[in-house]
Tab-separated table of C-alpha atoms in Angstrom:
chain	number	residue	atom	x	y	z
A	1	MET	CA	-4.966	-4.141	18.632
A	2	ALA	CA	-6.649	-1.817	16.070
A	3	ALA	CA	-6.592	-2.941	12.460
A	4	HIS	CA	-4.230	-0.148	11.419
A	5	GLN	CA	-1.703	-0.854	14.158
A	6	VAL	CA	0.593	-3.569	12.894
A	7	ALA	CA	2.842	-5.516	15.261
A	8	ASP	CA	5.928	-4.882	13.145
A	9	PRO	CA	5.840	-1.516	11.364
A	10	SER	CA	6.541	-1.851	7.672
A	11	ASP	CA	8.117	0.404	5.105
A	12	ILE	CA	5.804	1.768	2.424
A	13	LEU	CA	7.025	3.349	-0.789
A	14	LEU	CA	4.778	6.085	-2.163
A	15	VAL	CA	5.578	7.048	-5.750
A	16	GLU	CA	3.731	10.315	-6.264
A	17	ASP	CA	4.594	13.518	-8.116
A	18	ASN	CA	1.691	15.611	-6.779
A	19	PRO	CA	2.767	17.397	-3.565
A	20	GLY	CA	-0.879	17.776	-2.503
A	21	ASP	CA	-1.460	14.020	-2.689
A	22	VAL	CA	1.780	13.368	-0.795
A	23	ARG	CA	0.605	15.762	1.928
A	24	LEU	CA	-2.835	14.087	2.108
A	25	THR	CA	-1.256	10.645	2.329
A	26	LYS	CA	1.025	11.755	5.155
A	27	GLU	CA	-1.974	13.344	6.882
A	28	ALA	CA	-3.915	10.077	6.573
A	29	PHE	CA	-1.042	8.164	8.191
A	30	LYS	CA	-0.850	10.697	11.014
A	31	GLU	CA	-4.624	10.774	11.589
A	32	ALA	CA	-4.880	6.994	11.677
A	33	LYS	CA	-1.778	6.709	13.868
A	34	ILE	CA	-0.266	4.375	11.297
A	35	ALA	CA	3.114	3.239	12.591
A	36	ASN	CA	4.505	2.269	9.200
A	37	THR	CA	7.293	4.339	7.672
A	38	LEU	CA	6.293	6.172	4.513
A	39	HIS	CA	9.082	6.759	1.991
A	40	VAL	CA	8.242	9.154	-0.836
A	41	VAL	CA	9.792	9.489	-4.267
A	42	CYS	CA	8.408	11.802	-6.916
A	43	ASP	CA	9.003	9.961	-10.181
A	44	GLY	CA	9.345	6.505	-11.654
A	45	ALA	CA	13.108	6.657	-12.128
A	46	GLU	CA	13.562	7.417	-8.412
A	47	ALA	CA	11.168	4.588	-7.558
A	48	LEU	CA	13.288	2.116	-9.506
A	49	ASP	CA	16.470	3.427	-7.860
A	50	PHE	CA	14.812	2.992	-4.429
A	51	LEU	CA	13.612	-0.532	-5.216
A	52	HIS	CA	16.943	-1.607	-6.741
A	53	ARG	CA	18.872	0.220	-3.988
A	54	ARG	CA	20.916	2.295	-6.418
A	55	GLY	CA	22.649	5.649	-5.972
A	56	ASP	CA	21.196	7.733	-3.139
A	57	TYR	CA	19.011	4.765	-2.184
A	58	SER	CA	21.773	2.183	-1.681
A	59	ASP	CA	20.620	1.586	1.902
A	60	ALA	CA	16.874	1.840	1.230
A	61	PRO	CA	14.678	-0.696	3.013
A	62	ARG	CA	12.656	-3.213	1.055
A	63	PRO	CA	9.096	-1.853	1.115
A	64	ALA	CA	6.216	-4.073	2.191
A	65	ILE	CA	4.057	-2.363	-0.430
A	66	VAL	CA	4.407	0.175	-3.222
A	67	LEU	CA	1.712	2.793	-3.795
A	68	LEU	CA	2.291	3.806	-7.390
A	69	ASP	CA	0.796	6.671	-9.370
A	70	PHE	CA	0.191	5.883	-13.034
A	71	ASN	CA	1.170	9.195	-14.610
A	72	LEU	CA	4.699	10.081	-13.512
A	73	PRO	CA	7.576	12.129	-14.886
A	74	ARG	CA	10.686	10.492	-16.344
A	75	THR	CA	9.583	6.857	-15.992
A	76	ASN	CA	5.837	6.269	-16.061
A	77	GLY	CA	3.992	4.079	-13.543
A	78	ASP	CA	3.326	1.312	-16.063
A	79	GLU	CA	7.053	1.121	-16.832
A	80	VAL	CA	7.867	0.880	-13.118
A	81	LEU	CA	5.242	-1.822	-12.671
A	82	ASP	CA	6.575	-3.779	-15.638
A	83	GLU	CA	10.156	-3.651	-14.320
A	84	VAL	CA	9.080	-4.662	-10.799
A	85	ASN	CA	7.223	-7.692	-12.119
A	86	GLU	CA	10.085	-8.714	-14.405
A	87	ASP	CA	12.531	-8.770	-11.484
A	88	PRO	CA	12.419	-11.987	-9.418
A	89	GLU	CA	13.636	-10.117	-6.319
A	90	LEU	CA	10.945	-7.422	-6.552
A	91	ARG	CA	7.884	-9.159	-7.959
A	92	SER	CA	6.683	-10.384	-4.559
A	93	ILE	CA	6.204	-6.779	-3.373
A	94	PRO	CA	2.524	-5.840	-3.715
A	95	VAL	CA	2.022	-2.861	-6.004
A	96	VAL	CA	-1.172	-0.860	-5.694
A	97	MET	CA	-1.866	1.684	-8.381
A	98	LEU	CA	-3.142	4.769	-6.556
A	99	THR	CA	-3.855	7.229	-9.299
A	100	GLY	CA	-6.147	9.910	-10.622
A	101	SER	CA	-6.637	8.098	-13.925
A	102	GLU	CA	-10.032	6.511	-14.454
A	103	SER	CA	-9.065	5.305	-17.927
A	104	GLU	CA	-10.203	1.741	-18.619
A	105	THR	CA	-7.081	1.358	-20.748
A	106	ASP	CA	-4.875	2.260	-17.749
A	107	ILE	CA	-6.794	-0.132	-15.483
A	108	VAL	CA	-6.469	-3.050	-17.908
A	109	LYS	CA	-2.813	-2.272	-18.638
A	110	SER	CA	-1.985	-2.091	-14.914
A	111	HIS	CA	-3.565	-5.456	-14.194
A	112	CYS	CA	-1.911	-7.036	-17.241
A	113	LEU	CA	1.450	-5.764	-15.947
A	114	GLY	CA	0.838	-7.344	-12.537
A	115	ALA	CA	-0.699	-4.631	-10.351
A	116	ASN	CA	-2.256	-6.126	-7.239
A	117	ALA	CA	-4.970	-3.465	-7.180
A	118	TYR	CA	-6.012	-0.300	-8.969
A	119	LEU	CA	-7.551	2.520	-6.937
A	120	THR	CA	-8.688	5.840	-8.328
A	121	LYS	CA	-7.856	8.693	-5.960
A	122	PRO	CA	-11.003	10.350	-4.654
A	123	VAL	CA	-11.184	14.083	-5.362
A	124	ASP	CA	-12.560	14.849	-1.889
A	125	PRO	CA	-9.663	15.136	0.615
A	126	LEU	CA	-11.546	13.335	3.405
A	127	GLN	CA	-12.428	10.449	1.077
A	128	PHE	CA	-8.803	10.339	-0.083
A	129	ILE	CA	-7.624	10.049	3.529
A	130	GLU	CA	-10.166	7.276	4.208
A	131	THR	CA	-9.010	5.414	1.078
A	132	VAL	CA	-5.374	5.542	2.235
A	133	ILE	CA	-6.363	4.298	5.697
A	134	GLN	CA	-8.377	1.389	4.267
A	135	LEU	CA	-5.606	0.532	1.822
A	136	GLU	CA	-3.052	0.375	4.633
A	137	GLU	CA	-5.374	-1.670	6.841
A	138	PHE	CA	-5.914	-4.280	4.168
A	139	TRP	CA	-2.440	-4.582	2.668
A	140	LEU	CA	-0.436	-4.353	5.885
A	141	SER	CA	-2.792	-5.646	8.561
A	142	ILE	CA	-5.139	-8.134	6.899
A	143	GLY	CA	-3.578	-9.176	3.592
A	144	ARG	CA	-0.425	-11.253	3.361
A	145	ALA	CA	2.357	-11.167	0.827
A	146	PRO	CA	5.234	-13.613	0.470
A	147	GLU	CA	8.350	-12.916	2.498
A	148	SER	CA	11.178	-11.336	0.523
A	149	GLY	CA	13.158	-13.685	-1.627
A	150	THR	CA	10.360	-16.261	-1.982
C-alpha cells in the first residue's frame, strides 16, 4: 500500500481563509489520490464550531488532524490553538500550523500553545502541493496520535 493510502480514511479539518490555498490543498489531495475527507472552514470561529460540534456542525466528524492557518478572520489561529489545547476532549487532535507567516514570534507562540508542527506555505504551487502530500503522509500514514477520548 502506498504511504498516502491509509487503510481507514480519516477526516481532516482545513482552516483556511485563502480560496487559492484551499484550491491547491484540494488539488494536492486529488493528485496524490488521498482518500481522506477534507473539511474546509474559512475562519477560526467556524473551526471552533466544527470541533465543538455546534450549530451547523452539530454532526461534524472528529478530525484526525487540523491544518490551521495562523492569520484568520474573526478568531485567529493562535486563539483556536489555545482553545483546542485547553479542552480535554480536543487536545489529542494533532494541530499543524500551515501558514504563510514566517514570523519567529508566530512560530514560538504556536509551539507554546501546543502546535504539533509549524509549516510555512511555499509560494510555488507545486511545492505547496508537495508539502500537503508529505504532511498527509506523515500525520495520517506514519505518525500516530492517541485515540479520541484518551
